[in-house]
Coordinates of C-alpha atoms in Angstrom, one line a residue:
M12 CA 106.1 54.9 141.4
P13 CA 105.4 58.7 141.2
L14 CA 102.2 59.6 143.0
M15 CA 101.0 61.7 140.1
Q16 CA 100.8 58.5 138.1
Y17 CA 97.7 57.6 140.1
T18 CA 96.1 61.0 140.2
T19 CA 92.7 61.4 138.6
R20 CA 93.1 64.1 135.9
L21 CA 90.3 66.1 134.4
T22 CA 91.3 67.0 130.8
I23 CA 89.5 68.3 127.7
E24 CA 90.8 65.2 125.8
R25 CA 91.7 62.0 127.5
A26 CA 94.1 59.2 126.4
P27 CA 91.6 56.4 125.9
S28 CA 93.9 53.8 127.5
D29 CA 94.6 55.9 130.6
Y30 CA 92.2 55.0 133.5
Y31 CA 93.2 58.2 135.4
D32 CA 92.3 60.6 132.5
I33 CA 88.7 61.9 132.6
G34 CA 87.5 63.8 129.5
V35 CA 85.4 66.9 130.3
P36 CA 83.7 69.2 127.9
Y37 CA 85.6 72.1 126.3
P38 CA 84.5 75.4 127.9
T39 CA 82.4 77.4 125.4
G40 CA 81.2 81.0 125.4
F41 CA 77.8 80.0 127.0
H42 CA 77.8 80.1 130.8
P43 CA 74.1 80.1 131.9
H44 CA 73.2 82.0 135.1
S45 CA 70.1 80.0 136.0
H46 CA 67.9 77.0 135.3
T47 CA 65.4 79.4 133.6
Q48 CA 68.1 80.7 131.2
I49 CA 68.9 77.1 130.2
L50 CA 65.2 76.4 129.5
E51 CA 64.9 79.6 127.5
W52 CA 67.9 78.7 125.4
Q53 CA 66.7 75.1 124.8
N54 CA 63.3 76.4 123.6
F55 CA 65.1 78.9 121.3
I56 CA 67.2 76.3 119.6
R57 CA 64.4 73.8 119.5
T58 CA 62.1 76.2 117.5
R59 CA 64.9 77.6 115.4
N60 CA 64.2 77.5 111.6
R61 CA 67.3 76.0 110.0
S62 CA 67.8 76.7 106.3
R63 CA 70.9 74.5 105.6
L64 CA 71.5 70.8 105.8
T65 CA 74.9 71.2 107.4
S66 CA 77.7 73.6 108.3
F67 CA 81.4 73.6 108.6
V68 CA 83.6 75.9 110.8
G69 CA 87.3 75.5 110.3
A70 CA 90.4 76.2 108.3
T71 CA 92.8 74.2 106.2
R72 CA 96.2 73.2 107.5
V73 CA 98.7 73.9 104.6
D74 CA 101.4 72.0 106.4
I75 CA 99.4 68.7 106.5
K76 CA 99.4 66.5 103.4
N77 CA 95.9 65.5 102.2
D78 CA 94.4 67.7 104.9
F79 CA 90.9 66.3 105.5
R80 CA 89.6 69.6 106.9
G81 CA 90.6 71.2 103.7
Y82 CA 88.7 68.5 101.8
L83 CA 85.5 69.2 103.8
L84 CA 85.9 73.0 103.5
N85 CA 86.1 72.8 99.7
K86 CA 83.1 70.5 99.5
C87 CA 81.1 72.8 101.7
R88 CA 82.1 75.8 99.6
N89 CA 81.0 74.0 96.4
E90 CA 77.7 72.9 98.0
N91 CA 76.7 76.3 99.5
D92 CA 73.1 75.7 98.8
S93 CA 73.1 73.0 101.5
C94 CA 76.3 73.7 103.5
R95 CA 77.0 77.0 105.4
L96 CA 80.8 77.6 105.6
V97 CA 82.8 79.7 108.1
D98 CA 86.4 79.7 106.8
C99 CA 88.5 80.5 109.8
A100 CA 91.3 81.7 107.5
L101 CA 89.0 84.6 106.7
T102 CA 86.9 84.9 109.9
Q103 CA 88.3 85.2 113.4
C104 CA 87.1 81.9 115.0
S105 CA 89.1 81.8 118.2
N106 CA 86.9 84.3 120.0
G107 CA 83.6 82.5 119.2
S108 CA 82.4 85.1 116.7
T109 CA 78.7 85.7 115.8
A110 CA 79.4 84.2 112.4
I111 CA 80.1 80.8 114.0
L112 CA 77.0 80.8 116.1
E113 CA 74.8 81.9 113.2
A114 CA 76.2 79.1 111.0
L115 CA 75.5 76.4 113.6
L116 CA 72.1 77.8 114.4
D117 CA 71.3 77.7 110.7
S118 CA 72.1 74.0 110.1
D119 CA 70.6 70.6 111.1
F120 CA 74.1 69.0 111.1
C121 CA 77.6 70.3 111.7
L122 CA 80.7 68.7 110.3
Q123 CA 83.3 67.8 113.0
P124 CA 86.6 66.5 111.7
R125 CA 89.5 66.2 114.1
G126 CA 91.1 69.4 115.1
D127 CA 94.8 70.0 116.1
S128 CA 94.1 66.9 118.2
C129 CA 91.4 64.3 118.0
T130 CA 88.6 66.5 119.3
R131 CA 88.0 70.3 119.3
R132 CA 85.9 73.0 121.0
S133 CA 83.6 73.3 117.9
V134 CA 82.0 70.0 118.9
F135 CA 80.5 71.6 121.9
D136 CA 79.7 74.9 120.2
C137 CA 77.8 72.8 117.7
M138 CA 75.7 70.9 120.3
I139 CA 74.9 74.0 122.3
A140 CA 73.4 75.5 119.1
G141 CA 71.2 72.5 118.8
S142 CA 73.0 71.2 115.7
I143 CA 73.7 67.4 115.3
P144 CA 77.5 66.7 115.2
V145 CA 78.9 64.6 112.4
F146 CA 82.2 62.8 113.3
F147 CA 84.8 61.3 111.0
W148 CA 87.1 59.8 113.7
K149 CA 85.5 57.8 116.6
R150 CA 88.0 59.1 119.1
S151 CA 86.8 62.7 118.5
V152 CA 84.0 62.1 121.1
Y153 CA 83.2 58.4 121.5
N154 CA 85.0 57.0 124.6
Q155 CA 86.0 60.5 125.5
Y156 CA 83.2 62.0 127.5
E157 CA 81.3 59.0 129.0
W158 CA 80.1 60.9 132.1
F159 CA 78.5 63.6 130.0
L160 CA 77.2 62.0 126.7
P161 CA 75.0 59.0 126.1
A162 CA 76.4 55.6 125.6
E163 CA 74.4 55.3 122.4
P164 CA 76.2 57.7 120.0
D165 CA 73.7 57.2 117.3
S166 CA 71.1 58.9 119.5
F167 CA 72.8 62.3 119.2
S168 CA 75.4 62.2 116.4
V169 CA 76.4 60.7 113.0
F170 CA 79.6 58.9 112.3
I171 CA 81.1 58.6 108.8
D172 CA 84.6 57.2 108.6
H173 CA 87.0 59.7 107.0
N174 CA 88.5 57.0 104.9
D175 CA 85.1 56.3 103.3
V176 CA 84.7 59.9 102.5
I177 CA 88.1 60.1 100.9
N178 CA 87.2 57.0 98.8
G179 CA 84.0 58.6 97.5
T180 CA 81.2 58.4 100.1
S181 CA 79.2 61.6 99.9
V182 CA 78.6 63.3 103.2
K183 CA 75.7 65.2 101.8
E184 CA 74.0 62.0 100.5
V185 CA 74.5 60.3 103.9
L186 CA 72.9 63.2 105.7
E187 CA 70.1 63.5 103.2
G188 CA 69.3 59.9 104.0
F189 CA 67.9 60.8 107.4
N190 CA 64.2 61.5 107.4
E191 CA 62.7 64.5 109.3
K192 CA 61.5 62.3 112.2
K193 CA 65.0 60.9 112.8
I194 CA 66.6 64.4 112.6
A195 CA 64.1 65.7 115.0
E196 CA 64.8 62.9 117.5
M197 CA 68.6 63.4 117.3
K198 CA 68.2 67.1 117.6
E199 CA 66.0 66.8 120.7
R200 CA 68.6 64.5 122.3
V201 CA 71.3 67.1 121.6
I202 CA 69.1 69.8 123.2
E203 CA 68.5 67.6 126.3
L204 CA 72.3 67.3 126.7
V205 CA 73.0 71.1 126.8
P206 CA 72.9 71.5 130.6
R207 CA 75.4 68.6 130.9
I208 CA 78.1 70.2 128.6
V209 CA 78.0 73.8 129.9
Y210 CA 79.6 75.4 132.9
A211 CA 77.1 77.5 134.8
V212 CA 78.0 80.9 136.4
S213 CA 75.5 80.6 139.3
N214 CA 76.9 79.4 142.7
E215 CA 73.5 77.6 143.0
G216 CA 74.1 75.7 139.8
L217 CA 71.2 74.9 137.5
A218 CA 68.6 73.7 140.0
S219 CA 67.4 70.3 138.9
N220 CA 69.9 70.2 136.1
K221 CA 73.5 69.3 136.7
D222 CA 76.1 71.2 134.7
A223 CA 79.5 69.8 133.5
F224 CA 81.2 70.9 136.8
D225 CA 78.6 69.1 138.9
I226 CA 78.9 65.9 136.9
A227 CA 82.7 66.0 136.9
V228 CA 82.9 66.5 140.7
E229 CA 80.3 63.8 141.5
G230 CA 82.0 61.4 139.1
V231 CA 85.4 61.9 140.8
L232 CA 83.9 61.5 144.3
E233 CA 82.0 58.3 143.2
R234 CA 85.3 56.9 141.7
F235 CA 87.1 57.6 145.0
R236 CA 84.2 55.9 147.0
K237 CA 84.5 52.8 144.8
Q238 CA 88.3 52.7 145.1
R239 CA 88.1 52.8 148.9
Q240 CA 85.8 49.8 148.9
L241 CA 88.3 47.7 147.1

């Protein structure tokens, strides 16, 4: 058998059935230089006044029949009193523009349908902004980033099956069903996770906090240790 078949692979999206694939967070535009900078950012997003229930950053795919992202985009546009939209067909989204960050900072929740594959970078942009991600496919994050995110997905995110939405479930009504206390608890959990999903610039890391690189390396070494004991 080829040796590469048994090589541990760090990838931004793993195949759930492949033991040797390890999902690691997408790199974002935020690379903290110190533990202090992380604390300052966490305090900023914790005290941020958010005027919208939710936000959506994305674009439609005209070549995809019944494109779900297009469905969410149109819903968000029609509910602009509660949903802040960044249409990536009109705004340059690939470079992490200010418009994206402002939309995520302005909302309690952020809609995260699957991207060109099951997950996408916007999931991590969303969480770094202290917004609670709303998923429509379980594979988007659940069973993808076990080393980095809690085993209890309800503690930091919301799941609404995309088929239910297509069949009439109102995303807005589901999210409005969360009271302020529950939203605050989920938001705080998201904020706590920020150090674990960023890649620090400092050679000294983030002091008492481990960044995504630290967690990935320690996880691989621990896996090797256990394999050698077999």
